[in-house]
Amino acid sequence: MMRSTTHLPARRLLAAAALCLLVPAAPVAAATIATPSPPAGDASAVAIKAKPGARPVVARAPRGVVVLGGPSVVAAVRPSAAQGGAVKVRFRGRAKVVAKATSLLGGASLPAGACSSKQLTKVLARGALTAADAKALGAALQRRACGGATAADVAVLRRLGLKVPESAPMPQSGASTPTPGPAPSTGATPRPTGGTPTPPPSGGTPGAGGPDADPGTFGACRNGRDDDGDGQIDARGQGANPDPGCMNENDTTETGEKPASAACAAVSGVSMTPGNPTTSAFAAVNRDCGISAEVWVVVQPGVQACDVFTAEPGYVCVIEKLGVAHAYQFLAAGNITDIYDMPLTLTGPADCAKPATIVLERPDLSVEEIVEPIEGCA
Ligand SMILES: [Ca+2]
Ligand SMILES: [Ca+2]
């Protein structure tokens, strides 16, 4: 008893001292920063003063918006099909906005600090793009916003749904041929001189002028025609039965998609729900199909609501223009998956005469399709 009373105060002091070492002096503050909402087909950015090396984390991004950036700049890129709204990012520690640009493609420029490193090439959220496209978008936007953009960069930005002003020519409706001419440099952004107006990227891609290219007006993916004769027409959003060979409406060929393997097709497909065989359907992609980054489904006359269940977290199903169901991983939340189960509600009684299409977009950007009659459709 005596012993403990004499030693207790010293022990308590020691314990209190140890506790002081464990408790941080002050909680680490987090700053949330918002970008201006970019117009459709454009990009906005904020220049930021934060700790060097601080990494922004996306707290909120409208559907389809791509977020790029690092410690001193964050850009919100809104492809034409993406929703509007500001992007919010969080930084550990103090961070504040020092400059804003609402329209990077309209000619707003970034402060030199934001351009001195390649932060816009870092993808924080890829929206509805594949990882490779999001990366290509970042690199092209970095050059576009900071000077040094090439015709190939402009082509990449346009292919991914951005509206780049006509400082670099592109074939327009009614234009006769893509004949080169001097580029009228109307854009306010710094651009390299020369202005060679050829849109195809370097490397002499022969496919750009292939058999189903349509020089002069819109390309093969938005001309309303079945250019490759496979019964599918144009890009998603351009027609009721889009062609998976079109990456988007600015693509110049409808070709490139391949049939999925027989093993995959055997265990996958679209079927009507037995209790409601007119407007309720189910699309399934199963294990023999291998990993897909994204899946989209076309059932006539269209899909008005969808859901997706996969083996990995973070997937959403959205309805795109003209009733295409599109399942993809929102904000790259984890591993991509090989199994997709997608309940679908159709816009009207299923058109049993028309096959359903399931499109598998692979991580290596190749595209496979399953085109089959709708099971249980009468
Ligand atoms: Ca076409
Ligand atoms: Ca095709």
GROMACS .gro file of C-alpha atoms and ligand atoms in nm:
model
  380
    1MET     CA    1   0.000   0.000   0.000
    2MET     CA    2   0.268   0.243   0.104
    3ARG     CA    3   0.470   0.147  -0.194
    4SER     CA    4   0.198   0.214  -0.446
    5THR     CA    5   0.098   0.553  -0.302
    6THR     CA    6   0.452   0.680  -0.320
    7HIS     CA    7   0.502   0.570  -0.682
    8LEU     CA    8   0.162   0.651  -0.830
    9PRO     CA    9   0.215   1.021  -0.907
   10ALA     CA   10   0.534   0.946  -1.098
   11ARG     CA   11   0.359   0.674  -1.302
   12ARG     CA   12   0.070   0.904  -1.382
   13LEU     CA   13   0.309   1.169  -1.503
   14LEU     CA   14   0.482   0.919  -1.726
   15ALA     CA   15   0.151   0.795  -1.865
   16ALA     CA   16   0.037   1.151  -1.932
   17ALA     CA   17   0.365   1.228  -2.108
   18ALA     CA   18   0.328   0.919  -2.327
   19LEU     CA   19  -0.026   1.021  -2.416
   20CYS     CA   20   0.098   1.367  -2.518
   21LEU     CA   21   0.339   1.204  -2.760
   22LEU     CA   22   0.063   0.997  -2.919
   23VAL     CA   23  -0.193   1.274  -2.969
   24PRO     CA   24  -0.108   1.501  -3.265
   25ALA     CA   25  -0.070   1.865  -3.183
   26ALA     CA   26  -0.364   1.965  -3.407
   27PRO     CA   27  -0.587   1.779  -3.652
   28VAL     CA   28  -0.472   1.801  -4.017
   29ALA     CA   29  -0.708   2.036  -4.194
   30ALA     CA   30  -0.861   1.940  -4.528
   31ALA     CA   31  -0.950   2.197  -4.790
   32THR     CA   32  -1.224   2.143  -5.046
   33ILE     CA   33  -1.192   2.330  -5.373
   34ALA     CA   34  -1.448   2.362  -5.650
   35THR     CA   35  -1.385   2.424  -6.018
   36PRO     CA   36  -1.629   2.638  -6.220
   37SER     CA   37  -1.885   2.430  -6.412
   38PRO     CA   38  -1.746   2.394  -6.766
   39PRO     CA   39  -1.978   2.450  -7.066
   40ALA     CA   40  -2.065   2.129  -7.257
   41GLY     CA   41  -1.770   2.019  -7.469
   42ASP     CA   42  -1.528   2.242  -7.280
   43ALA     CA   43  -1.302   2.236  -6.974
   44SER     CA   44  -1.261   2.459  -6.671
   45ALA     CA   45  -0.967   2.477  -6.435
   46VAL     CA   46  -0.850   2.629  -6.112
   47ALA     CA   47  -0.494   2.717  -6.024
   48ILE     CA   48  -0.427   2.626  -5.665
   49LYS     CA   49  -0.178   2.711  -5.396
   50ALA     CA   50  -0.121   2.398  -5.189
   51LYS     CA   51   0.169   2.211  -5.038
   52PRO     CA   52   0.402   2.082  -5.311
   53GLY     CA   53   0.324   1.717  -5.367
   54ALA     CA   54  -0.024   1.748  -5.215
   55ARG     CA   55  -0.257   1.520  -5.405
   56PRO     CA   56  -0.612   1.624  -5.480
   57VAL     CA   57  -0.881   1.360  -5.432
   58VAL     CA   58  -1.210   1.391  -5.619
   59ALA     CA   59  -1.497   1.444  -5.376
   60ARG     CA   60  -1.766   1.507  -5.636
   61ALA     CA   61  -1.782   1.499  -6.015
   62PRO     CA   62  -2.090   1.514  -6.239
   63ARG     CA   63  -2.153   1.201  -6.443
   64GLY     CA   64  -1.917   1.167  -6.737
   65VAL     CA   65  -1.689   1.454  -6.635
   66VAL     CA   66  -1.315   1.383  -6.647
   67VAL     CA   67  -1.101   1.532  -6.371
   68LEU     CA   68  -0.732   1.599  -6.423
   69GLY     CA   69  -0.472   1.764  -6.207
   70GLY     CA   70  -0.219   1.783  -5.929
   71PRO     CA   71  -0.112   2.012  -5.645
   72SER     CA   72  -0.124   2.337  -5.841
   73VAL     CA   73  -0.399   2.287  -6.098
   74VAL     CA   74  -0.723   2.089  -6.131
   75ALA     CA   75  -0.928   2.076  -6.450
   76ALA     CA   76  -1.285   1.956  -6.503
   77VAL     CA   77  -1.335   1.832  -6.859
   78ARG     CA   78  -1.690   1.794  -6.981
   79PRO     CA   79  -1.732   1.589  -7.300
   80SER     CA   80  -2.052   1.685  -7.485
   81ALA     CA   81  -2.248   1.390  -7.342
   82ALA     CA   82  -2.146   1.454  -6.979
   83GLN     CA   83  -2.356   1.633  -6.721
   84GLY     CA   84  -2.295   1.990  -6.606
   85GLY     CA   85  -2.184   2.104  -6.263
   86ALA     CA   86  -1.876   2.188  -6.064
   87VAL     CA   87  -1.613   1.936  -5.959
   88LYS     CA   88  -1.503   1.930  -5.597
   89VAL     CA   89  -1.163   1.806  -5.490
   90ARG     CA   90  -1.019   1.771  -5.143
   91PHE     CA   91  -0.665   1.840  -5.035
   92ARG     CA   92  -0.504   1.739  -4.710
   93GLY     CA   93  -0.385   2.054  -4.545
   94ARG     CA   94  -0.441   2.410  -4.658
   95ALA     CA   95  -0.511   2.485  -5.022
   96LYS     CA   96  -0.663   2.787  -5.190
   97VAL     CA   97  -0.768   2.891  -5.537
   98VAL     CA   98  -0.543   3.156  -5.691
   99ALA     CA   99  -0.695   3.173  -6.043
  100LYS     CA  100  -0.992   3.034  -6.233
  101ALA     CA  101  -1.050   2.960  -6.599
  102THR     CA  102  -1.400   2.869  -6.712
  103SER     CA  103  -1.333   2.782  -7.076
  104LEU     CA  104  -0.994   2.634  -7.155
  105LEU     CA  105  -1.099   2.545  -7.509
  106GLY     CA  106  -1.253   2.887  -7.561
  107GLY     CA  107  -0.915   3.048  -7.511
  108ALA     CA  108  -0.877   3.102  -7.135
  109SER     CA  109  -0.518   3.050  -7.031
  110LEU     CA  110  -0.365   2.904  -6.720
  111PRO     CA  111  -0.108   3.077  -6.500
  112ALA     CA  112   0.251   2.978  -6.576
  113GLY     CA  113   0.279   2.785  -6.250
  114ALA     CA  114  -0.003   2.556  -6.354
  115CYS     CA  115   0.168   2.490  -6.686
  116SER     CA  116   0.520   2.436  -6.558
  117SER     CA  117   0.459   2.073  -6.468
  118LYS     CA  118   0.250   1.819  -6.651
  119GLN     CA  119  -0.018   1.800  -6.386
  120LEU     CA  120  -0.302   1.802  -6.635
  121THR     CA  121  -0.176   1.471  -6.767
  122LYS     CA  122  -0.267   1.309  -6.433
  123VAL     CA  123  -0.614   1.152  -6.440
  124LEU     CA  124  -0.807   1.183  -6.112
  125ALA     CA  125  -1.141   1.061  -6.251
  126ARG     CA  126  -1.199   0.933  -6.600
  127GLY     CA  127  -1.572   0.987  -6.635
  128ALA     CA  128  -1.710   0.762  -6.906
  129LEU     CA  129  -1.379   0.732  -7.091
  130THR     CA  130  -1.147   0.435  -7.099
  131ALA     CA  131  -0.827   0.478  -6.900
  132ALA     CA  132  -0.624   0.517  -7.220
  133ASP     CA  133  -0.859   0.780  -7.360
  134ALA     CA  134  -0.859   0.974  -7.034
  135LYS     CA  135  -0.479   0.978  -7.040
  136ALA     CA  136  -0.471   1.090  -7.402
  137LEU     CA  137  -0.725   1.360  -7.318
  138GLY     CA  138  -0.507   1.488  -7.033
  139ALA     CA  139  -0.198   1.509  -7.251
  140ALA     CA  140  -0.383   1.685  -7.532
  141LEU     CA  141  -0.550   1.930  -7.294
  142GLN     CA  142  -0.221   2.011  -7.122
  143ARG     CA  143  -0.076   2.119  -7.456
  144ARG     CA  144  -0.392   2.293  -7.563
  145ALA     CA  145  -0.413   2.496  -7.240
  146CYS     CA  146  -0.043   2.565  -7.208
  147GLY     CA  147   0.068   2.601  -7.571
  148GLY     CA  148   0.214   2.351  -7.812
  149ALA     CA  149  -0.103   2.168  -7.917
  150THR     CA  150  -0.072   1.982  -8.245
  151ALA     CA  151  -0.335   1.893  -8.502
  152ALA     CA  152  -0.329   1.542  -8.352
  153ASP     CA  153  -0.413   1.689  -8.009
  154VAL     CA  154  -0.709   1.873  -8.157
  155ALA     CA  155  -0.822   1.550  -8.323
  156VAL     CA  156  -0.799   1.365  -7.989
  157LEU     CA  157  -0.999   1.632  -7.808
  158ARG     CA  158  -1.269   1.628  -8.074
  159ARG     CA  159  -1.282   1.250  -8.084
  160LEU     CA  160  -1.348   1.249  -7.711
  161GLY     CA  161  -1.640   1.491  -7.735
  162LEU     CA  162  -1.483   1.832  -7.685
  163LYS     CA  163  -1.563   2.135  -7.894
  164VAL     CA  164  -1.238   2.283  -8.012
  165PRO     CA  165  -1.295   2.615  -8.193
  166GLU     CA  166  -1.217   2.624  -8.562
  167SER     CA  167  -0.865   2.752  -8.528
  168ALA     CA  168  -0.763   2.418  -8.669
  169PRO     CA  169  -0.992   2.315  -8.954
  170MET     CA  170  -1.212   2.010  -8.947
  171PRO     CA  171  -1.450   1.902  -9.221
  172GLN     CA  172  -1.787   2.063  -9.162
  173SER     CA  173  -2.132   1.996  -9.294
  174GLY     CA  174  -2.136   2.123  -9.651
  175ALA     CA  175  -1.760   2.150  -9.684
  176SER     CA  176  -1.651   1.976 -10.002
  177THR     CA  177  -1.324   1.802  -9.922
  178PRO     CA  178  -1.071   1.825  -9.644
  179THR     CA  179  -0.827   2.004  -9.874
  180PRO     CA  180  -0.548   2.168  -9.678
  181GLY     CA  181  -0.543   2.543  -9.663
  182PRO     CA  182  -0.386   2.799  -9.434
  183ALA     CA  183  -0.534   2.772  -9.088
  184PRO     CA  184  -0.714   3.088  -8.983
  185SER     CA  185  -0.583   3.125  -8.631
  186THR     CA  186  -0.886   3.266  -8.456
  187GLY     CA  187  -0.831   3.095  -8.124
  188ALA     CA  188  -0.694   3.309  -7.846
  189THR     CA  189  -0.483   3.032  -7.701
  190PRO     CA  190  -0.119   3.014  -7.793
  191ARG     CA  191  -0.082   2.772  -8.079
  192PRO     CA  192   0.214   2.655  -8.277
  193THR     CA  193   0.263   2.826  -8.608
  194GLY     CA  194   0.219   2.645  -8.933
  195GLY     CA  195  -0.134   2.531  -8.867
  196THR     CA  196  -0.125   2.221  -9.084
  197PRO     CA  197  -0.490   2.132  -9.088
  198THR     CA  198  -0.469   1.756  -9.129
  199PRO     CA  199  -0.665   1.600  -8.847
  200PRO     CA  200  -0.520   1.243  -8.851
  201PRO     CA  201  -0.256   1.179  -8.586
  202SER     CA  202   0.105   1.132  -8.683
  203GLY     CA  203   0.219   0.793  -8.791
  204GLY     CA  204   0.029   0.793  -9.116
  205THR     CA  205  -0.281   0.602  -9.007
  206PRO     CA  206  -0.407   0.456  -9.332
  207GLY     CA  207  -0.748   0.371  -9.186
  208ALA     CA  208  -0.861   0.731  -9.167
  209GLY     CA  209  -0.931   0.736  -9.538
  210GLY     CA  210  -1.058   0.380  -9.554
  211PRO     CA  211  -1.350   0.248  -9.750
  212ASP     CA  212  -1.618   0.370  -9.514
  213ALA     CA  213  -1.468   0.710  -9.441
  214ASP     CA  214  -1.688   0.987  -9.561
  215PRO     CA  215  -1.471   1.288  -9.628
  216GLY     CA  216  -1.650   1.609  -9.700
  217THR     CA  217  -1.940   1.597  -9.458
  218PHE     CA  218  -1.966   1.405  -9.135
  219GLY     CA  219  -1.763   1.089  -9.096
  220ALA     CA  220  -1.896   0.736  -9.116
  221CYS     CA  221  -2.007   0.741  -8.752
  222ARG     CA  222  -2.262   1.020  -8.789
  223ASN     CA  223  -2.378   1.008  -9.151
  224GLY     CA  224  -2.693   0.802  -9.098
  225ARG     CA  225  -2.567   0.522  -9.322
  226ASP     CA  226  -2.459   0.163  -9.265
  227ASP     CA  227  -2.111   0.217  -9.406
  228ASP     CA  228  -1.972  -0.130  -9.337
  229GLY     CA  229  -2.287  -0.328  -9.414
  230ASP     CA  230  -2.326  -0.501  -9.078
  231GLY     CA  231  -2.677  -0.369  -9.011
  232GLN     CA  232  -2.557  -0.126  -8.745
  233ILE     CA  233  -2.546   0.246  -8.806
  234ASP     CA  234  -2.325   0.521  -8.662
  235ALA     CA  235  -2.209   0.587  -8.307
  236ARG     CA  236  -2.411   0.558  -7.988
  237GLY     CA  237  -2.652   0.847  -7.966
  238GLN     CA  238  -2.674   0.879  -8.344
  239GLY     CA  239  -2.919   0.600  -8.420
  240ALA     CA  240  -3.140   0.332  -8.267
  241ASN     CA  241  -2.901   0.046  -8.356
  242PRO     CA  242  -2.551   0.192  -8.317
  243ASP     CA  243  -2.236   0.033  -8.456
  244PRO     CA  244  -1.982  -0.080  -8.191
  245GLY     CA  245  -1.711  -0.013  -8.449
  246CYS     CA  246  -1.765   0.358  -8.383
  247MET     CA  247  -1.576   0.485  -8.082
  248ASN     CA  248  -1.788   0.800  -8.094
  249GLU     CA  249  -1.957   1.017  -8.354
  250ASN     CA  250  -1.627   1.169  -8.468
  251ASP     CA  251  -1.478   0.830  -8.553
  252THR     CA  252  -1.434   0.790  -8.927
  253THR     CA  253  -1.498   0.418  -8.966
  254GLU     CA  254  -1.769   0.182  -8.847
  255THR     CA  255  -1.533  -0.112  -8.852
  256GLY     CA  256  -1.315  -0.275  -8.588
  257GLU     CA  257  -1.558  -0.465  -8.366
  258LYS     CA  258  -1.523  -0.843  -8.351
  259PRO     CA  259  -1.768  -1.111  -8.247
  260ALA     CA  260  -1.721  -1.235  -7.891
  261SER     CA  261  -1.599  -1.594  -7.858
  262ALA     CA  262  -1.851  -1.875  -7.898
  263ALA     CA  263  -1.795  -1.971  -7.533
  264CYS     CA  264  -1.880  -1.617  -7.424
  265ALA     CA  265  -2.185  -1.592  -7.649
  266ALA     CA  266  -2.310  -1.930  -7.523
  267VAL     CA  267  -2.338  -1.809  -7.164
  268SER     CA  268  -2.437  -1.448  -7.232
  269GLY     CA  269  -2.726  -1.266  -7.394
  270VAL     CA  270  -3.047  -1.074  -7.345
  271SER     CA  271  -3.365  -1.248  -7.232
  272MET     CA  272  -3.713  -1.130  -7.148
  273THR     CA  273  -3.819  -1.160  -6.783
  274PRO     CA  274  -4.063  -1.454  -6.761
  275GLY     CA  275  -4.325  -1.269  -6.550
  276ASN     CA  276  -4.317  -0.958  -6.772
  277PRO     CA  277  -4.207  -1.063  -7.120
  278THR     CA  278  -4.300  -0.735  -7.293
  279THR     CA  279  -4.098  -0.455  -7.134
  280SER     CA  280  -3.877  -0.620  -6.873
  281ALA     CA  281  -3.553  -0.779  -6.988
  282PHE     CA  282  -3.222  -0.897  -6.849
  283ALA     CA  283  -2.875  -0.878  -7.003
  284ALA     CA  284  -2.607  -1.115  -6.878
  285VAL     CA  285  -2.234  -1.128  -6.948
  286ASN     CA  286  -2.072  -1.426  -6.786
  287ARG     CA  287  -1.731  -1.550  -6.686
  288ASP     CA  288  -1.630  -1.712  -7.014
  289CYS     CA  289  -1.628  -1.365  -7.169
  290GLY     CA  290  -1.319  -1.247  -6.981
  291ILE     CA  291  -1.258  -0.902  -6.837
  292SER     CA  292  -1.441  -0.601  -6.983
  293ALA     CA  293  -1.385  -0.242  -6.885
  294GLU     CA  294  -1.736  -0.141  -6.992
  295VAL     CA  295  -2.047  -0.302  -7.132
  296TRP     CA  296  -2.332  -0.150  -7.327
  297VAL     CA  297  -2.656  -0.305  -7.438
  298VAL     CA  298  -2.897  -0.223  -7.720
  299VAL     CA  299  -3.249  -0.369  -7.719
  300GLN     CA  300  -3.520  -0.234  -7.949
  301PRO     CA  301  -3.716  -0.013  -7.910
  302GLY     CA  302  -3.479   0.113  -7.639
  303VAL     CA  303  -3.397   0.090  -7.269
  304GLN     CA  304  -3.541   0.347  -7.031
  305ALA     CA  305  -3.398   0.222  -6.700
  306CYS     CA  306  -3.118  -0.015  -6.606
  307ASP     CA  307  -2.916  -0.143  -6.316
  308VAL     CA  308  -2.596  -0.345  -6.299
  309PHE     CA  309  -2.465  -0.612  -6.064
  310THR     CA  310  -2.103  -0.716  -6.098
  311ALA     CA  311  -1.837  -0.903  -5.908
  312GLU     CA  312  -1.658  -0.578  -5.827
  313PRO     CA  313  -1.772  -0.258  -5.652
  314GLY     CA  314  -1.841   0.085  -5.795
  315TYR     CA  315  -2.034   0.003  -6.112
  316VAL     CA  316  -2.323   0.209  -6.241
  317CYS     CA  317  -2.561   0.166  -6.533
  318VAL     CA  318  -2.674   0.480  -6.713
  319ILE     CA  319  -2.911   0.529  -7.003
  320GLU     CA  320  -2.751   0.707  -7.292
  321LYS     CA  321  -2.924   0.891  -7.574
  322LEU     CA  322  -3.172   0.677  -7.771
  323GLY     CA  323  -3.202   0.415  -7.500
  324VAL     CA  324  -2.861   0.248  -7.484
  325ALA     CA  325  -2.782   0.094  -7.143
  326HIS     CA  326  -2.419   0.156  -7.047
  327ALA     CA  327  -2.251  -0.009  -6.748
  328TYR     CA  328  -1.914   0.114  -6.632
  329GLN     CA  329  -1.714   0.167  -6.318
  330PHE     CA  330  -1.774   0.511  -6.173
  331LEU     CA  331  -1.459   0.684  -6.046
  332ALA     CA  332  -1.240   0.375  -6.097
  333ALA     CA  333  -1.331   0.228  -5.759
  334GLY     CA  334  -1.154  -0.106  -5.785
  335ASN     CA  335  -1.081  -0.396  -6.016
  336ILE     CA  336  -1.270  -0.427  -6.338
  337THR     CA  337  -1.487  -0.728  -6.383
  338ASP     CA  338  -1.591  -1.018  -6.604
  339ILE     CA  339  -1.953  -1.062  -6.491
  340TYR     CA  340  -2.232  -0.815  -6.560
  341ASP     CA  341  -2.596  -0.878  -6.472
  342MET     CA  342  -2.816  -0.598  -6.597
  343PRO     CA  343  -3.193  -0.574  -6.539
  344LEU     CA  344  -3.342  -0.354  -6.812
  345THR     CA  345  -3.678  -0.177  -6.842
  346LEU     CA  346  -3.764  -0.112  -7.205
  347THR     CA  347  -3.929   0.201  -7.345
  348GLY     CA  348  -4.203  -0.016  -7.500
  349PRO     CA  349  -4.281  -0.376  -7.593
  350ALA     CA  350  -3.963  -0.549  -7.708
  351ASP     CA  351  -3.918  -0.569  -8.084
  352CYS     CA  352  -3.859  -0.943  -8.113
  353ALA     CA  353  -3.768  -0.923  -8.481
  354LYS     CA  354  -3.456  -0.725  -8.403
  355PRO     CA  355  -3.159  -0.888  -8.231
  356ALA     CA  356  -3.020  -0.747  -7.908
  357THR     CA  357  -2.657  -0.637  -7.899
  358ILE     CA  358  -2.418  -0.660  -7.605
  359VAL     CA  359  -2.090  -0.478  -7.654
  360LEU     CA  360  -1.781  -0.558  -7.450
  361GLU     CA  361  -1.514  -0.289  -7.435
  362ARG     CA  362  -1.186  -0.451  -7.337
  363PRO     CA  363  -0.910  -0.290  -7.130
  364ASP     CA  364  -0.688  -0.294  -7.441
  365LEU     CA  365  -0.954  -0.084  -7.623
  366SER     CA  366  -1.063  -0.370  -7.848
  367VAL     CA  367  -1.438  -0.413  -7.887
  368GLU     CA  368  -1.637  -0.736  -7.908
  369GLU     CA  369  -2.006  -0.784  -7.961
  370ILE     CA  370  -2.275  -1.046  -7.905
  371VAL     CA  371  -2.564  -1.001  -8.151
  372GLU     CA  372  -2.842  -1.249  -8.080
  373PRO     CA  373  -3.220  -1.276  -8.084
  374ILE     CA  374  -3.383  -1.179  -7.754
  375GLU     CA  375  -3.447  -1.499  -7.562
  376GLY     CA  376  -3.808  -1.557  -7.456
  377CYS     CA  377  -3.936  -1.277  -7.680
  378ALA     CA  378  -4.268  -1.354  -7.847
  379CA      CA  379  -2.246   0.536  -9.077
  380CA      CA  380  -1.931  -0.224  -8.768
   0.00000   0.00000   0.00000
